[in-house]
Short mmCIF file of C-alpha atoms in Angstrom, two decimals:
data_model
loop_
_atom_site.label_atom_id
_atom_site.label_comp_id
_atom_site.label_asym_id
_atom_site.label_seq_id
_atom_site.Cartn_x
_atom_site.Cartn_y
_atom_site.Cartn_z
CA UNK A 1 -49.98 40.31 -9.20
CA UNK A 2 -50.84 39.64 -5.55
CA UNK A 3 -52.14 43.16 -5.03
CA UNK A 4 -48.66 44.54 -4.28
CA UNK A 5 -48.73 47.38 -6.80
CA UNK A 6 -50.27 50.68 -5.77
CA UNK A 7 -53.66 51.32 -7.30
CA UNK A 8 -53.81 54.07 -9.88
CA UNK A 9 -57.40 55.02 -9.14
CA UNK A 10 -59.16 54.92 -5.80
CA UNK A 11 -62.02 52.49 -5.39
CA UNK A 12 -65.53 53.85 -5.26
CA UNK A 13 -67.71 53.22 -2.23
CA UNK A 14 -69.77 50.67 -4.16
CA UNK A 15 -66.65 48.73 -5.18
CA UNK A 16 -65.39 48.73 -1.61
CA UNK A 17 -68.73 47.58 -0.21
CA UNK A 18 -69.04 44.84 -2.84
CA UNK A 19 -65.57 43.60 -1.95
CA UNK A 20 -66.60 43.59 1.72
CA UNK A 21 -69.74 41.63 0.86
CA UNK A 22 -67.63 38.97 -0.87
CA UNK A 23 -65.22 38.86 2.07
CA UNK A 24 -68.09 38.49 4.54
CA UNK A 25 -69.66 35.71 2.47
CA UNK A 26 -66.33 33.89 2.34
CA UNK A 27 -65.84 34.39 6.08
CA UNK A 28 -69.32 33.02 6.80
CA UNK A 29 -68.59 29.93 4.66
CA UNK A 30 -65.26 29.22 6.36
CA UNK A 31 -66.15 30.28 9.92
CA UNK A 32 -67.16 26.86 11.27
CA UNK A 33 -64.24 24.90 9.76
CA UNK A 34 -61.80 27.55 11.00
CA UNK A 35 -63.39 27.52 14.44
CA UNK A 36 -63.03 23.72 14.57
CA UNK A 37 -59.40 24.02 13.47
CA UNK A 38 -58.59 26.63 16.12
CA UNK A 39 -60.39 24.68 18.84
CA UNK A 40 -58.43 21.54 17.89
CA UNK A 41 -55.22 23.59 17.96
CA UNK A 42 -56.15 24.95 21.41
CA UNK A 43 -56.78 21.44 22.76
CA UNK A 44 -53.50 20.21 21.25
CA UNK A 45 -51.71 23.23 22.71
CA UNK A 46 -53.02 22.52 26.21
CA UNK A 47 -52.04 18.85 25.85
CA UNK A 48 -48.52 19.86 24.71
CA UNK A 49 -48.09 22.20 27.69
CA UNK A 50 -49.24 19.48 30.09
CA UNK A 51 -46.85 16.98 28.46
CA UNK A 52 -43.99 19.49 28.71
CA UNK A 53 -44.64 20.06 32.42
CA UNK A 54 -44.81 16.31 32.98
CA UNK A 55 -41.51 15.83 31.12
CA UNK A 56 -39.85 18.62 33.13
CA UNK A 57 -40.85 16.94 36.37
CA UNK A 58 -39.26 13.73 35.12
CA UNK A 59 -36.06 15.56 34.13
CA UNK A 60 -35.84 17.31 37.51
CA UNK A 61 -35.28 13.97 39.26
CA UNK A 62 -32.26 13.25 36.99
CA UNK A 63 -30.59 16.63 37.58
CA UNK A 64 -27.64 15.43 39.69
CA UNK A 65 -25.66 13.69 36.94
CA UNK A 66 -26.59 16.17 34.20
CA UNK A 67 -25.62 19.43 35.92
CA UNK A 68 -23.18 20.55 33.14
CA UNK A 69 -25.98 20.47 30.55
CA UNK A 70 -28.29 22.74 32.51
CA UNK A 71 -27.28 26.06 30.85
CA UNK A 72 -27.69 24.96 27.21
CA UNK A 73 -30.83 23.08 28.15
CA UNK A 74 -32.20 26.18 29.81
CA UNK A 75 -31.58 28.27 26.68
CA UNK A 76 -33.18 25.66 24.44
CA UNK A 77 -36.09 25.51 26.87
CA UNK A 78 -36.50 29.28 26.70
CA UNK A 79 -36.63 29.13 22.90
CA UNK A 80 -39.15 26.27 22.97
CA UNK A 81 -41.24 28.10 25.58
CA UNK A 82 -41.26 31.28 23.52
CA UNK A 83 -42.35 29.30 20.46
CA UNK A 84 -45.16 27.67 22.41
CA UNK A 85 -46.13 31.06 23.84
CA UNK A 86 -46.35 32.66 20.40
CA UNK A 87 -48.36 29.69 19.16
CA UNK A 88 -50.75 30.13 22.08
CA UNK A 89 -51.17 33.82 21.30
CA UNK A 90 -51.87 33.01 17.63
CA UNK A 91 -54.48 30.40 18.59
CA UNK A 92 -56.16 32.82 21.02
CA UNK A 93 -56.12 35.59 18.40
CA UNK A 94 -57.74 33.30 15.83
CA UNK A 95 -60.46 32.27 18.29
CA UNK A 96 -61.22 35.90 19.19
CA UNK A 97 -61.36 36.88 15.50
CA UNK A 98 -63.76 34.04 14.77
CA UNK A 99 -65.89 34.86 17.80
CA UNK A 100 -66.26 38.54 16.88
CA UNK A 101 -67.10 37.82 13.25
CA UNK A 102 -65.93 40.96 11.39
CA UNK A 103 -68.39 43.23 13.19
CA UNK A 104 -67.03 46.50 11.75
CA UNK A 105 -67.33 45.25 8.19
CA UNK A 106 -70.90 44.06 8.77
CA UNK A 107 -71.84 47.43 10.26
CA UNK A 108 -70.31 49.25 7.28
CA UNK A 109 -72.30 47.15 4.81
CA UNK A 110 -75.53 47.68 6.78
CA UNK A 111 -74.87 51.43 6.95
CA UNK A 112 -74.23 51.57 3.20
CA UNK A 113 -77.43 49.62 2.52
CA UNK A 114 -79.41 51.98 4.78
CA UNK A 115 -78.02 55.00 2.92
CA UNK A 116 -78.97 53.45 -0.44
CA UNK A 117 -82.47 52.74 0.86
CA UNK A 118 -82.86 56.33 2.11
CA UNK A 119 -81.69 57.68 -1.26
CA UNK A 120 -84.16 55.41 -3.06
CA UNK A 121 -87.03 56.54 -0.81
CA UNK A 122 -86.08 60.19 -1.38
CA UNK A 123 -86.07 59.64 -5.16
CA UNK A 124 -89.46 57.92 -5.02
CA UNK A 125 -90.90 60.72 -2.90
CA UNK A 126 -89.51 63.31 -5.31
CA UNK A 127 -90.98 61.46 -8.29
CA UNK A 128 -94.34 61.23 -6.51
CA UNK A 129 -94.33 65.00 -5.93
CA UNK A 130 -93.59 65.75 -9.58
CA UNK A 131 -96.49 63.62 -10.78
#
């Protein structure tokens, strides 16, 4: 049910780490296609901004006859600019996320594996002493 209900029992460390392993594997599979998508979006974004500036320069030369439409046009332009700005922030955020590569999750999995390995070595040493 989309994970919206509160969990009745807390997850164990092993369950959490296994879920992280699956997430990391999925991220590694989709990293390159997502990076290509975000880079294409960034290039398209830059092209759209350049086209908007070019169009504004063209509109500035026609300002004399269209003076009454300046205020509504300005408000519409503000809304369009805010939309483009938010899109730019989203693209930049996606690129940074893809560049960093879930570092905290990878460190947590490595730490958990190191703890398991130390526990295993301690058990083996204890068994060797008892023999």
